[in-house]
Structures are given as structure tokens and as C-alpha cells.
Amino acid sequence: MTKYIFITGGVVSSLGKGITSASVGRLLKSHGFTVNIMKCDPYINVDAGTMSPFQHGEVFVTDDGAETDLDLGYYERFIEINASRANNITAGQIYQSVIEKERKGLYLGQTVQTIPHVTDEIKARFHKASQNFDITIVEIGGTVGDIESLPFLEAARQMKLNKNSSDIIYIHVTLVPYLSSSDELKTKPTQHSVNKLREIGIDPDIIVTRSEKSLSRELRDKIALFCSVPQEAVVEAPDAKSIYEVPEIFKKQGIDEQIMMLLRLRSKKWDFDEWNEFTARVKNAEKFEKVKIAMAGKYTKLKDSYKSLNEALFHASIANEVKTEIEYVDTENLLPERIKGCDGLIVPGGFGDRGIEGKIRAIQLARENGIPFFGICLGMQCAAIEFARNVLNLKGAHSAEFAPKTAHPVIALMEEQKKNPQKGGTMRLGSYPCSVKAGTLARRIYGSALIDERHRHRYEFNNAYIKNFEKKGMRISGLNRKNGLVEILELKNHPFYIAVQFHPEFKSRPLKPHPLFLNFVKACRERIYSHETA
Ligand code: GLN
């Protein structure tokens, strides 16, 4: 039978509960357990797909096409699992399915209520996701005390009924703020938030404290005393230089031993070498040579908007022993010198036409000046537009998304997409196979004729233009054979120019950087060398 670890948050949001949960998962996996991990989001949206990245950060996409919270990205990267739809439940999904059941008459005669109907639905999802795993970690989004998260917390409480105390534990992550005027760390908010949790009926077994500074022994003891946990169950999580160091920080304080003791589990092995090797390289990164990569995106104000992309670049940079500096360029007022001053250009995915002309111009600069270029999703679409306009001389070529009446829709909507007026969950989503042509850069990079990558877009390359593109040196190196969809474009006679319709960033892992990112960063590094030797 699976054991459960529920992770709640107190005092403020954005505490890094996702990283805490993922780090705990990593440690338990290193002990030889099979671990599944899920996130509960208390909002009414059915999924994260319709939410703005400005507000909520990146929308992470799973293999099975779920549009999820970005914490799932941490789970995949830290625990090396392939998450699915079942790993992210929202209040919207729960209510939708309770209401559907009510309409079908499955609750005939009953008054449908939060307890037990909504909480039963939540618990059913916990049980379903936990099958065949030794341990299931459930991160509950939001902050204790929020109205929205109450049904999830209540379900977490009920999970302990009729079970042994060694089957379920609760970890509470809280903030211990630092007051500079009195040079003190304050524990009162933690005490209050643990009290709030107790009111709901949950007694935390472990308390993880987030703070700017390290906690003294006395402060830890005080938290233990006021919150009724043993002293060793107060684990601190000070701001880390790199998120990848968090598992090690926790390990040093024995959180894994605490958990195994509470869940009455015995370690099966201890295999942490690979992770240690990676973090050792990360710690050395300050000494690495700098590479400057221009990112011509739209959501540059919130760092979390390109979370997986930034992480994928980071993984590839560590593997290439370079320190990548990302220069966010404003494509609404593009300054060509800023692109030319960088060692590479990324144009990431996105929606809406803001800054589109600047992105197209940036790609032109990269193409004409031999600057390594990597286009992702909207970035690939912009590359196609740029090539059509400036190489094929197709005046006004555009994407039908931004110019529905263009004479040259090099990017267009598929027939089946046209028929669907709904916005939620109707894009091409999730993993699709792609055949990679022999003798191409993509084939050399992937070393494989058939790959799978994750998608999230509505528009596609218009196949009416394939011949024209190829004639002028833009190769179609990746194709979805079943639907005849263009997946990868690459330019001949350029140091590095590749553009993909999918999102490779979702599949990059610290211990297994994505080959496209690896090779792109390598090309950027080589450009520095060629500058130096020129
Ligand atoms: N807006 C484009 C489309 O829907 C690209 C989407 C993306 O970059 N994820 O096709």
C-alpha cells in the first residue's frame, strides 16, 4: 500500500513548496522508493491552459497533453518522472466532475455537498494517482487559511481516518521573516499558521521553514516547542544559490530519515552520486566562461513565465561548462545592436501579436549574421515568416493568427482546428512523434530517426510552401508522418539555425539535458571562440 506525504504552505504564497516537494521526492527516490507526486490547485479553472503566464508563470505540458501548473516541471526535473493529467488536480476539475455526476443522477436523493461529495472526489483522485507507488507526495497549492484550499485540506485530513499513523504524514512549509530593523527572525507567523492548520484538524509532523537567514538552534527549538514537533522535525530551507542544492540541504538535516522513521520505511539503497555530481558542477559555475543569449520573448517581466526554458538552458550550460546570461530583449522596440552583441538568439513560444515584427527582425539578424538561432513554437513560426518574406520575397507573408487575410499564410490553421470554437484544451497538446530526416543537423543532434516531443499550439506550418522553402536552403528536417505536419526547420550554410514547432524545454532534465539545448549552447560557446580567434 502506498504511503502519503501531504505538503501544505503557510503565511505567504510562493514559498517554494514545489521545490520542497520535488526535493523530498528526489531524496526518497534516491533511497530506492517508487515515488509519485501530485499538485492540487485550488482555483476554479479546469486547467492552467487559459491562464496568463504573466499571472501564473509558465503553463507546463505533460506527455498526455495536460496543461498544468509549473510545479509539475520541478517534479519531472527533480524526480525524473513523466507526469500525466492525473498529477495535477484543480478545484475546477473536481467541481466539474461532481456536477456531471449530479446531472447523471449518480447522487439521486442526496443533497450534494462539499463534505462528503467534493472531498470524496478529491480522495478518489489521490487513490487513483497513488496506485503501484511506494510513496505519493501531494502538494496542496495556496496558503492555509485561504477559502479555496479548504476542501483539499479537508480531504487530506480525512485521508488519515481509518489508516495507521505511519501511512500518512503532513509537512508544513512556512515563512520565518527577517526584520532588518531589529535584526531578528520572527517565528510568530509560523506559530499562527500551524494553529490554523490544527483548526482544520491537521497536525504537522515536519515543519520546513523558509527564511533569508539561517535559523539559530534556539529558534528551531522554539518552533518545535510551540508547534509540538520534535526538534529534529524542524528543517530549514534558507535561500539556496541554486534550487538543485535543496535536496542536499534537506539531506544534511536528515529530513529523509525523519520521513522514513515516521512512515516506518527502511531505505532500500542510497544512490545520490549523479545528483551530487551535477550540483558539484553547479557550484563551480561561477568560474565558467560567460555566454550571452538574447531571448526575444514577450513575457519577460515575470521570470517564471519561461521556467522550463530557463532550466533547459541552465542544464545545457552546466554540461557545456559555460555560464549563460540571458538578455531579455524588448521586441516592441528592437535594437539590432543588442542582438548582434549576443552569442545566440532564442525566440520562445508565445501567443498574441505583440512584438511579432521585432521577433521576425531579430531572426533576420541572426540568419544574416551567422548568429546561432533556436526558434521554439512561435519562434519557429516567426522564422518561417521571416524566410518567406526576405528570402522567398513573398510580400506580407504572415501567420493566419496575426493576419487572417494575408496573401501568403505560411503559418495557418488546420481544418479541424477551425471547427472548434472552444479555447480551453483545444490546441495540439502533448507528445507527438516526429521523424527526423537523415543527413540533417537535427538528425545529428538527436542521433535518432524517430523522436517524441511535446506540443502546445494551434497553428501549423503551411505545407503549400514546403517546396519553395527547401529550394532556397531551408530544410524540413522533422515531420510528423501521420498528419504530414512540419516539426523542424533548419537552414543550410549557417553555423546553427534550427527552429522547432514543439517545446523541447519540457523534456530537459538536469541529469539529462536536452540535445537541442546542448547543441545550441555549444554553438553559442563556439561563437565566442571564433570571436576570440578572429
Ligand atoms: N501562437 C502560436 C500557435 O498557437 C504559437 C504557440 C506557442 O508558441 N506555444 O500556434
Short mmCIF file of C-alpha atoms in Angstrom, two decimals, residues 3-8 16-38 71 74-81 134-139 169-173 205-210 233-237 243-263 265 269-272 275:
data_model
loop_
_atom_site.label_atom_id
_atom_site.label_comp_id
_atom_site.label_asym_id
_atom_site.label_seq_id
_atom_site.Cartn_x
_atom_site.Cartn_y
_atom_site.Cartn_z
CA LYS A 3 2.18 5.94 1.90
CA TYR A 4 1.20 9.58 1.60
CA ILE A 5 3.07 12.79 2.32
CA PHE A 6 0.89 15.90 2.22
CA ILE A 7 2.70 19.19 1.83
CA THR A 8 0.91 22.39 2.84
CA GLY A 16 8.89 27.27 -2.95
CA LYS A 17 6.58 24.44 -1.91
CA GLY A 18 7.03 22.93 -5.35
CA ILE A 19 10.80 22.79 -4.95
CA THR A 20 10.41 21.46 -1.40
CA SER A 21 8.07 18.71 -2.58
CA ALA A 22 10.29 17.85 -5.54
CA SER A 23 13.39 17.76 -3.31
CA VAL A 24 11.73 15.44 -0.81
CA GLY A 25 10.72 13.27 -3.77
CA ARG A 26 14.27 13.18 -5.08
CA LEU A 27 15.65 12.05 -1.70
CA LEU A 28 13.06 9.30 -1.38
CA LYS A 29 13.73 8.12 -4.92
CA SER A 30 17.42 8.01 -4.06
CA HIS A 31 16.51 5.66 -1.21
CA GLY A 32 15.09 3.27 -3.79
CA PHE A 33 11.36 4.01 -3.39
CA THR A 34 8.96 4.47 -6.27
CA VAL A 35 7.54 7.95 -5.85
CA ASN A 36 4.59 9.67 -7.45
CA ILE A 37 3.82 13.30 -6.83
CA MET A 38 0.81 15.47 -7.50
CA ASP A 71 5.39 22.85 -10.31
CA TYR A 74 10.02 20.71 -10.96
CA TYR A 75 8.64 17.25 -10.24
CA GLU A 76 9.74 15.93 -13.62
CA ARG A 77 13.18 17.53 -13.40
CA PHE A 78 13.92 16.51 -9.83
CA ILE A 79 12.35 13.08 -9.64
CA GLU A 80 12.72 12.11 -13.29
CA ILE A 81 9.13 11.00 -13.70
CA ASP A 134 5.60 3.17 -2.56
CA ILE A 135 5.08 6.84 -1.74
CA THR A 136 2.75 9.53 -3.07
CA ILE A 137 3.54 13.16 -2.35
CA VAL A 138 0.61 15.57 -2.57
CA GLU A 139 1.38 19.27 -2.67
CA ILE A 169 2.36 12.38 7.26
CA TYR A 170 1.97 16.12 6.87
CA ILE A 171 4.78 18.56 6.11
CA HIS A 172 4.04 22.25 6.59
CA VAL A 173 6.22 24.80 4.78
CA ASP A 205 4.76 16.11 11.51
CA ILE A 206 7.58 18.13 9.96
CA ILE A 207 7.95 21.89 9.61
CA VAL A 208 10.07 23.33 6.82
CA THR A 209 11.00 26.94 7.45
CA ARG A 210 11.79 29.27 4.59
CA ALA A 233 11.48 17.77 12.69
CA VAL A 234 12.13 21.48 12.16
CA VAL A 235 14.02 21.63 8.88
CA GLU A 236 15.25 24.87 7.48
CA ALA A 237 15.29 25.89 3.86
CA ILE A 243 17.35 25.17 -6.46
CA TYR A 244 19.20 21.95 -7.30
CA GLU A 245 21.07 22.22 -3.98
CA VAL A 246 17.86 21.96 -1.94
CA PRO A 247 17.79 18.11 -1.77
CA GLU A 248 21.31 18.17 -0.35
CA ILE A 249 20.42 20.93 2.16
CA PHE A 250 17.49 18.79 3.33
CA LYS A 251 19.57 15.64 3.41
CA LYS A 252 22.12 17.27 5.70
CA GLN A 253 19.33 17.94 8.18
CA GLY A 254 18.04 14.39 7.90
CA ILE A 255 14.57 15.10 6.53
CA ASP A 256 14.69 11.78 4.66
CA GLU A 257 15.47 9.87 7.87
CA GLN A 258 12.63 11.67 9.65
CA ILE A 259 10.18 10.78 6.90
CA MET A 260 11.24 7.14 6.76
CA MET A 261 11.01 6.90 10.53
CA LEU A 262 7.52 8.40 10.59
CA LEU A 263 6.31 6.24 7.67
CA LEU A 265 10.02 2.61 5.90
CA LYS A 269 19.64 1.78 -1.12
CA TRP A 270 21.31 5.16 -1.25
CA ASP A 271 22.03 6.39 -4.74
CA PHE A 272 22.73 10.11 -4.82
CA TRP A 275 22.76 14.29 -8.37
#
